[in-house]
CSV table of C-alpha atoms in Angstrom, one decimal:
chain,number,residue,atom,x,y,z
A,26,MET,CA,-19.4,18.5,11.0
A,27,ASP,CA,-17.1,18.7,14.1
A,28,ASN,CA,-18.3,15.2,15.1
A,29,CYS,CA,-17.3,13.9,11.6
A,30,VAL,CA,-13.8,15.3,11.5
A,31,LYS,CA,-10.9,14.3,13.7
A,32,ILE,CA,-7.3,15.4,13.6
A,33,ILE,CA,-4.8,12.6,14.1
A,34,ARG,CA,-1.3,13.7,15.3
A,35,MET,CA,1.4,11.5,13.9
A,36,GLY,CA,4.2,12.7,16.2
A,37,VAL,CA,6.2,14.1,13.2
A,38,ASP,CA,6.4,17.5,11.6
A,39,TRP,CA,6.0,16.3,8.0
A,40,CYS,CA,2.7,14.3,8.2
A,41,ILE,CA,-0.7,14.8,9.8
A,42,GLY,CA,-3.9,12.8,9.5
A,43,ILE,CA,-7.5,13.8,9.0
A,44,HIS,CA,-10.1,11.1,9.9
A,45,LEU,CA,-13.6,11.6,8.5
A,46,SER,CA,-16.5,9.4,9.7
A,47,PHE,CA,-20.1,9.2,8.5
A,48,GLY,CA,-22.0,6.6,10.5
A,49,ASN,CA,-20.5,3.2,9.9
A,50,LYS,CA,-18.3,4.5,7.0
A,51,ASP,CA,-15.0,6.4,7.3
A,52,PHE,CA,-11.8,7.2,5.6
A,53,LEU,CA,-8.4,8.7,6.5
A,54,VAL,CA,-6.4,11.4,4.7
A,55,LEU,CA,-2.7,11.6,5.4
A,56,CYS,CA,-1.2,15.0,4.3
A,57,VAL,CA,2.6,14.6,3.8
A,58,TYR,CA,5.6,16.6,2.8
A,59,LEU,CA,8.6,14.4,1.8
A,60,PRO,CA,12.2,15.6,1.2
A,61,TYR,CA,13.2,16.9,-2.1
A,62,GLU,CA,15.3,14.7,-4.4
A,63,CYS,CA,19.0,14.8,-3.8
A,64,ARG,CA,21.6,12.2,-2.8
A,65,GLN,CA,21.8,13.4,0.8
A,66,ASN,CA,18.0,13.0,1.3
A,67,LYS,CA,17.8,9.5,0.0
A,68,GLY,CA,18.0,7.7,3.4
A,69,ASP,CA,15.5,10.2,4.9
A,70,TYR,CA,13.1,9.7,2.0
A,71,LEU,CA,13.1,6.0,2.3
A,72,ASN,CA,12.7,6.1,6.1
A,73,LYS,CA,9.6,8.3,5.7
A,74,LEU,CA,8.1,5.9,3.2
A,75,ALA,CA,8.7,3.1,5.7
A,76,PHE,CA,7.1,5.2,8.4
A,77,LEU,CA,4.0,5.7,6.2
A,78,ASN,CA,3.7,2.0,5.4
A,79,SER,CA,4.2,1.0,9.0
A,80,PHE,CA,1.3,3.3,10.1
A,81,MET,CA,-1.0,2.2,7.2
A,82,GLU,CA,-0.5,-1.5,7.9
A,83,SER,CA,-1.0,-1.2,11.7
A,84,CYS,CA,-3.9,1.3,11.9
A,85,ASN,CA,-7.6,0.2,11.9
A,86,PHE,CA,-8.6,2.0,8.7
A,87,THR,CA,-9.0,0.3,5.3
A,88,SER,CA,-9.7,3.4,3.3
A,89,ILE,CA,-6.6,5.6,3.3
A,90,TYR,CA,-5.5,8.4,1.0
A,91,VAL,CA,-1.9,9.8,1.2
A,92,VAL,CA,-1.7,13.2,-0.5
A,93,GLY,CA,0.8,16.1,-0.7
A,94,ASP,CA,4.2,17.0,-1.9
A,95,VAL,CA,5.8,13.6,-2.4
A,96,ASN,CA,8.7,15.2,-4.4
A,97,ALA,CA,8.9,12.2,-6.7
A,98,ASP,CA,8.5,12.7,-10.5
A,99,ILE,CA,7.4,9.3,-11.5
A,100,SER,CA,7.1,10.4,-15.1
A,101,ASN,CA,10.8,11.2,-15.3
A,102,VAL,CA,12.8,8.0,-15.9
A,103,ASN,CA,15.9,9.7,-14.4
A,104,SER,CA,14.2,10.5,-11.1
A,105,LYS,CA,15.5,8.0,-8.5
A,106,PHE,CA,12.8,9.2,-6.0
A,107,GLY,CA,10.2,8.6,-8.6
A,108,LYS,CA,11.5,5.0,-9.0
A,109,HIS,CA,11.4,4.6,-5.2
A,110,GLN,CA,7.9,5.8,-5.0
A,111,SER,CA,6.7,3.5,-7.8
A,112,GLN,CA,8.4,0.5,-6.3
A,113,PHE,CA,7.0,1.4,-2.9
A,114,CYS,CA,3.4,1.4,-4.1
A,115,LEU,CA,4.0,-1.8,-6.2
A,116,GLU,CA,5.5,-3.8,-3.3
A,117,HIS,CA,2.8,-2.7,-0.7
A,118,LYS,CA,-0.1,-2.8,-3.2
A,119,TYR,CA,-1.0,0.8,-2.9
A,120,ILE,CA,-2.6,2.5,-5.9
A,121,MET,CA,-1.2,5.7,-7.5
A,122,SER,CA,-4.7,7.3,-7.8
A,123,SER,CA,-3.4,10.6,-9.2
A,124,THR,CA,-1.6,8.8,-12.0
A,125,LEU,CA,-4.7,6.9,-13.0
A,126,MET,CA,-7.2,9.7,-12.7
A,127,LEU,CA,-5.3,12.8,-13.8
A,128,PRO,CA,-4.5,13.6,-17.5
A,129,HIS,CA,-1.2,12.3,-18.7
A,130,ASP,CA,0.1,15.7,-19.7
A,131,SER,CA,-1.0,17.4,-16.5
A,132,TYR,CA,1.4,18.9,-13.9
A,133,THR,CA,1.4,20.0,-10.3
A,134,TYR,CA,4.7,21.9,-10.0
A,135,ASN,CA,5.9,24.9,-12.1
A,136,SER,CA,9.5,25.7,-11.7
A,137,GLU,CA,10.1,29.4,-12.6
A,138,ALA,CA,13.8,29.0,-12.2
A,139,TRP,CA,14.1,26.2,-14.7
A,140,HIS,CA,11.0,27.1,-16.8
A,141,SER,CA,9.8,23.5,-16.5
A,142,THR,CA,6.8,21.6,-15.2
A,143,SER,CA,6.5,18.3,-13.4
A,144,ARG,CA,4.3,16.1,-11.3
A,145,LEU,CA,5.7,16.2,-7.8
A,146,ASP,CA,2.4,16.2,-5.8
A,147,HIS,CA,0.6,12.8,-5.7
A,148,CYS,CA,-2.2,10.9,-4.2
A,149,PHE,CA,-1.7,7.2,-3.6
A,150,SER,CA,-4.3,5.1,-1.7
A,151,SER,CA,-5.4,1.8,-0.5
A,152,SER,CA,-7.7,-0.4,-2.6
A,153,ASP,CA,-10.9,0.5,-0.7
A,154,ALA,CA,-10.0,4.2,-0.8
A,155,HIS,CA,-9.3,4.2,-4.6
A,156,GLY,CA,-12.5,2.4,-5.4
A,157,SER,CA,-14.5,5.2,-3.7
A,158,LEU,CA,-12.9,8.1,-5.7
A,159,SER,CA,-15.3,9.8,-8.1
A,160,SER,CA,-13.1,12.5,-9.5
A,161,MET,CA,-9.7,14.2,-9.1
A,162,ASN,CA,-8.7,17.6,-10.5
A,163,ILE,CA,-5.7,20.0,-10.5
A,164,LEU,CA,-6.8,23.5,-9.6
A,165,TYR,CA,-4.6,25.6,-11.8
A,166,ASN,CA,-6.7,28.7,-11.2
A,167,LEU,CA,-6.0,28.6,-7.5
A,168,ALA,CA,-2.2,28.3,-7.8
A,169,ILE,CA,-0.4,31.0,-5.7
A,170,SER,CA,3.0,29.3,-5.6
A,171,ASP,CA,5.1,26.8,-7.5
A,172,HIS,CA,3.0,23.9,-6.2
A,173,ILE,CA,-0.6,23.7,-7.6
A,174,PRO,CA,-3.4,22.3,-5.4
A,175,VAL,CA,-5.1,19.1,-6.2
A,176,SER,CA,-8.7,18.2,-5.2
A,177,PHE,CA,-10.5,14.9,-5.2
A,178,SER,CA,-14.1,13.8,-4.4
A,179,VAL,CA,-15.1,10.7,-2.5
A,180,LYS,CA,-18.3,8.8,-2.9
A,181,VAL,CA,-19.1,7.9,0.7
A,182,GLU,CA,-21.7,5.4,-0.3
A,183,ARG,CA,-18.9,3.4,-2.0
A,184,LEU,CA,-16.9,3.1,1.1
A,185,PRO,CA,-17.0,-0.3,2.9
A,186,GLU,CA,-19.0,-0.4,6.1
A,187,VAL,CA,-17.1,-0.5,9.3
A,188,PHE,CA,-18.5,-2.6,12.2
A,189,VAL,CA,-17.0,-2.9,15.7
A,190,GLY,CA,-16.9,-6.6,16.7
A,191,ASN,CA,-18.0,-7.2,20.2
A,192,GLU,CA,-19.7,-10.6,20.0
A,193,GLY,CA,-16.7,-12.9,20.4
A,194,VAL,CA,-14.9,-14.9,17.8
A,195,CYS,CA,-16.7,-16.5,14.9
A,196,GLN,CA,-16.0,-19.9,13.5
A,197,SER,CA,-14.1,-19.8,10.2
A,198,ASN,CA,-16.5,-22.2,8.4
A,199,LEU,CA,-20.3,-21.7,8.2
A,200,ASN,CA,-22.4,-24.9,8.6
A,201,TRP,CA,-25.3,-24.2,6.1
A,202,SER,CA,-27.1,-27.4,7.3
A,203,ASN,CA,-27.8,-25.7,10.6
A,204,VAL,CA,-29.2,-22.5,9.0
A,205,THR,CA,-33.0,-22.1,9.3
A,206,LYS,CA,-35.2,-20.8,6.5
A,207,SER,CA,-35.7,-17.6,8.3
A,208,GLU,CA,-32.0,-17.0,8.7
A,209,LEU,CA,-31.4,-17.9,5.1
A,210,ARG,CA,-34.0,-15.4,4.0
A,211,SER,CA,-32.4,-12.7,6.1
A,212,TYR,CA,-29.0,-13.6,4.6
A,213,SER,CA,-30.4,-13.3,1.1
A,214,ILE,CA,-32.0,-9.9,1.8
A,215,LYS,CA,-28.9,-8.5,3.5
A,216,THR,CA,-26.6,-9.8,0.7
A,217,GLU,CA,-28.8,-8.2,-2.0
A,218,GLU,CA,-28.8,-4.9,0.0
A,219,ILE,CA,-25.0,-4.8,0.2
A,220,LEU,CA,-24.4,-5.9,-3.4
A,221,ARG,CA,-26.6,-3.1,-4.7
A,222,LYS,CA,-24.0,-0.7,-3.4
A,223,VAL,CA,-21.2,-2.3,-5.3
A,224,VAL,CA,-20.3,-0.2,-8.3
A,225,LEU,CA,-20.1,-2.2,-11.6
A,226,PRO,CA,-16.9,-1.3,-13.5
A,227,ASN,CA,-18.6,-1.2,-16.9
A,228,GLU,CA,-15.5,0.0,-18.8
A,229,ALA,CA,-13.2,-2.7,-17.4
A,230,ILE,CA,-15.8,-5.5,-17.9
A,231,GLY,CA,-16.6,-4.4,-21.4
A,232,CYS,CA,-12.9,-4.3,-22.4
A,233,THR,CA,-12.4,-6.9,-25.2
A,234,ASP,CA,-8.5,-6.8,-25.2
A,235,PRO,CA,-7.3,-10.2,-23.9
A,236,ASN,CA,-3.9,-8.6,-23.2
A,237,CYS,CA,-5.2,-5.4,-21.7
A,238,ALA,CA,-2.4,-3.5,-19.9
A,239,ASN,CA,-4.7,-0.7,-18.7
A,240,MET,CA,-3.9,-0.4,-15.0
A,241,LYS,CA,-7.2,1.3,-14.3
A,242,HIS,CA,-9.0,-1.7,-15.6
A,243,LYS,CA,-7.0,-4.1,-13.5
A,244,VAL,CA,-7.6,-2.0,-10.3
A,245,ASP,CA,-11.3,-1.7,-11.0
A,246,ILE,CA,-11.7,-5.4,-11.5
A,247,CYS,CA,-9.8,-6.3,-8.4
A,248,THR,CA,-11.8,-3.7,-6.3
A,249,PHE,CA,-15.0,-5.0,-7.8
A,250,TYR,CA,-14.4,-8.7,-6.8
A,251,ASP,CA,-13.0,-7.6,-3.4
A,252,ARG,CA,-16.2,-5.8,-2.6
A,253,ILE,CA,-18.3,-8.8,-3.6
A,254,ILE,CA,-16.4,-11.0,-1.2
A,255,ARG,CA,-16.7,-8.4,1.5
A,256,ALA,CA,-20.5,-8.3,0.9
A,257,LEU,CA,-20.8,-12.0,1.3
A,258,ILE,CA,-18.7,-12.1,4.4
A,259,GLU,CA,-20.6,-9.3,6.0
A,260,SER,CA,-24.1,-10.7,5.3
A,261,GLY,CA,-23.0,-14.1,6.6
A,262,LYS,CA,-21.7,-12.8,10.0
A,263,PRO,CA,-25.0,-13.2,11.9
A,264,LEU,CA,-25.1,-16.9,10.8
A,265,HIS,CA,-21.8,-17.8,12.5
A,266,LYS,CA,-21.7,-19.4,15.9
A,267,VAL,CA,-19.9,-17.3,18.5
A,268,VAL,CA,-17.2,-18.8,20.6
A,269,GLY,CA,-16.2,-17.2,23.9
A,270,SER,CA,-17.2,-13.7,25.1
A,271,SER,CA,-16.4,-10.1,24.2
A,272,ASN,CA,-13.8,-9.9,26.9
A,273,ILE,CA,-11.4,-12.3,25.1
A,274,LYS,CA,-8.4,-10.5,23.8
A,275,LEU,CA,-6.7,-12.1,20.8
A,276,ALA,CA,-3.1,-11.5,19.9
A,277,GLY,CA,-2.9,-9.7,16.6
A,278,TRP,CA,-0.5,-10.3,13.9
A,279,ASN,CA,1.4,-7.0,14.7
A,280,MET,CA,2.2,-8.4,18.1
A,281,TYR,CA,4.2,-11.2,16.6
A,282,VAL,CA,6.0,-9.2,13.9
A,283,ALA,CA,6.5,-6.0,15.8
A,284,GLY,CA,10.0,-6.9,16.9
A,285,PHE,CA,11.0,-8.2,13.4
A,286,HIS,CA,9.5,-5.1,11.8
A,287,GLU,CA,11.6,-2.8,14.1
A,288,GLN,CA,14.7,-4.9,13.2
A,289,ALA,CA,13.9,-4.6,9.5
A,290,GLN,CA,13.5,-0.8,9.8
A,291,VAL,CA,16.9,-0.5,11.6
A,292,ALA,CA,18.5,-2.7,8.9
A,293,THR,CA,16.9,-0.6,6.2
A,294,ARG,CA,18.4,2.6,7.7
A,295,GLU,CA,21.8,1.0,8.0
A,296,TRP,CA,21.6,-0.2,4.4
A,297,ALA,CA,20.7,3.3,3.3
A,298,GLN,CA,23.5,4.8,5.2
A,299,ALA,CA,25.9,2.3,3.7
A,300,GLY,CA,25.0,3.5,0.2
A,301,MET,CA,22.3,0.9,-0.6
A,302,SER,CA,24.5,-1.5,-2.4
A,303,GLY,CA,22.6,-3.0,-5.3
A,304,PRO,CA,22.8,-6.4,-7.2
A,305,ASP,CA,25.9,-5.4,-9.0
A,306,ASN,CA,27.9,-4.9,-5.8
A,307,ILE,CA,26.5,-8.2,-4.4
A,308,VAL,CA,27.6,-10.1,-7.6
A,309,GLU,CA,31.1,-8.6,-7.4
A,310,HIS,CA,31.3,-9.5,-3.7
A,311,TRP,CA,30.4,-13.1,-4.5
A,312,LYS,CA,32.9,-13.3,-7.3
A,313,GLN,CA,35.6,-12.1,-5.0
A,314,HIS,CA,34.5,-14.6,-2.4
A,315,TYR,CA,34.6,-17.6,-4.8
A,316,ASP,CA,37.9,-16.5,-6.2
A,317,ALA,CA,39.3,-16.5,-2.7
A,318,LEU,CA,37.7,-19.8,-2.0
A,319,PHE,CA,39.2,-21.6,-5.0
A,320,ASN,CA,42.6,-20.0,-4.5
A,321,CYS,CA,42.5,-21.4,-1.0
A,322,ILE,CA,41.6,-24.8,-2.2
A,323,CYS,CA,44.4,-24.8,-4.8
A,324,SER,CA,47.0,-23.7,-2.3
A,325,GLU,CA,46.2,-26.6,0.0
A,326,GLN,CA,48.4,-29.7,-0.2
A,327,MET,CA,45.5,-32.0,-1.0
A,328,ASN,CA,44.1,-33.8,-4.0
A,329,VAL,CA,41.2,-31.7,-5.1
A,330,THR,CA,39.6,-32.9,-8.4
A,331,VAL,CA,36.3,-31.5,-9.5
A,332,ILE,CA,33.7,-29.4,-7.7
A,333,ASN,CA,30.3,-30.1,-9.2
A,334,SER,CA,28.5,-26.9,-10.1
A,335,THR,CA,25.2,-28.5,-8.9
A,336,GLU,CA,26.5,-29.1,-5.4
A,337,SER,CA,25.5,-26.6,-2.7
A,338,ILE,CA,28.0,-24.6,-0.8
A,339,SER,CA,27.0,-23.2,2.6
A,340,VAL,CA,28.2,-19.6,3.3
A,341,SER,CA,27.6,-18.0,6.7
A,342,ALA,CA,26.1,-14.5,7.1
A,343,CYS,CA,29.5,-13.0,8.1
A,344,GLU,CA,31.0,-14.3,4.8
């Protein structure tokens, strides 16, 4: 078991990673504790979400679970942190697994002071990770504090296989006219072998509602097709011609966007510190800008007739 489990230090005191590997299958669990909801913690909360997204996008894992005290009650329409959490998952295409798999009336937090219950502890995951979940439960009988533990089970056989590429760079297009009968037969056998491991979402496929709004159905269908595509790509790898050697280093996407990503994080922090002005403030700012613009035009000693509303007006960033 020691060879299967590895602790990943994140360099922060509110998050730690646990990497579990089983042969050519693996997944990562990030255990987090995010700030409680209050106005003073808003910037810190958003920064921590940005930290998580940055790590999840740049790491080499496709199956990632984020679990713990997220301190966001997404069921409460008045919870601003809940809205931030929901928007965060929507924008970055993470799945709120706990919302989809736990009963609607369940809770993970019991406030003795206010005699109320809420769902502050969550599990959100990547698409591959969510598709491998088999169950999730709230362990009410093990509660020894205000927060109630949550458990989930992962079907390892559903996890996508991970292969380390060391044979160079494959061509993007496969020339089927150059494939021999023996290679085609091997491709067919490999494809069938991988497709057998793809779980068929019977409930989602059997849904007859043309306007179905069930989020679980949507996620299951997307995961289903994604794994079919992965199966076809994986079984076709041996048929690709290899260009170059294993010593070639390719510049990854992160190399190009790292500087811009850092600038965006700095801008986000400054925006948060400035009070995170929303659309209303922006509209008011533009109204004031145009009022000043037209007042300036009217005050000039020149014959200004009509400004067409369809004409474009260039405004610099400082304006």
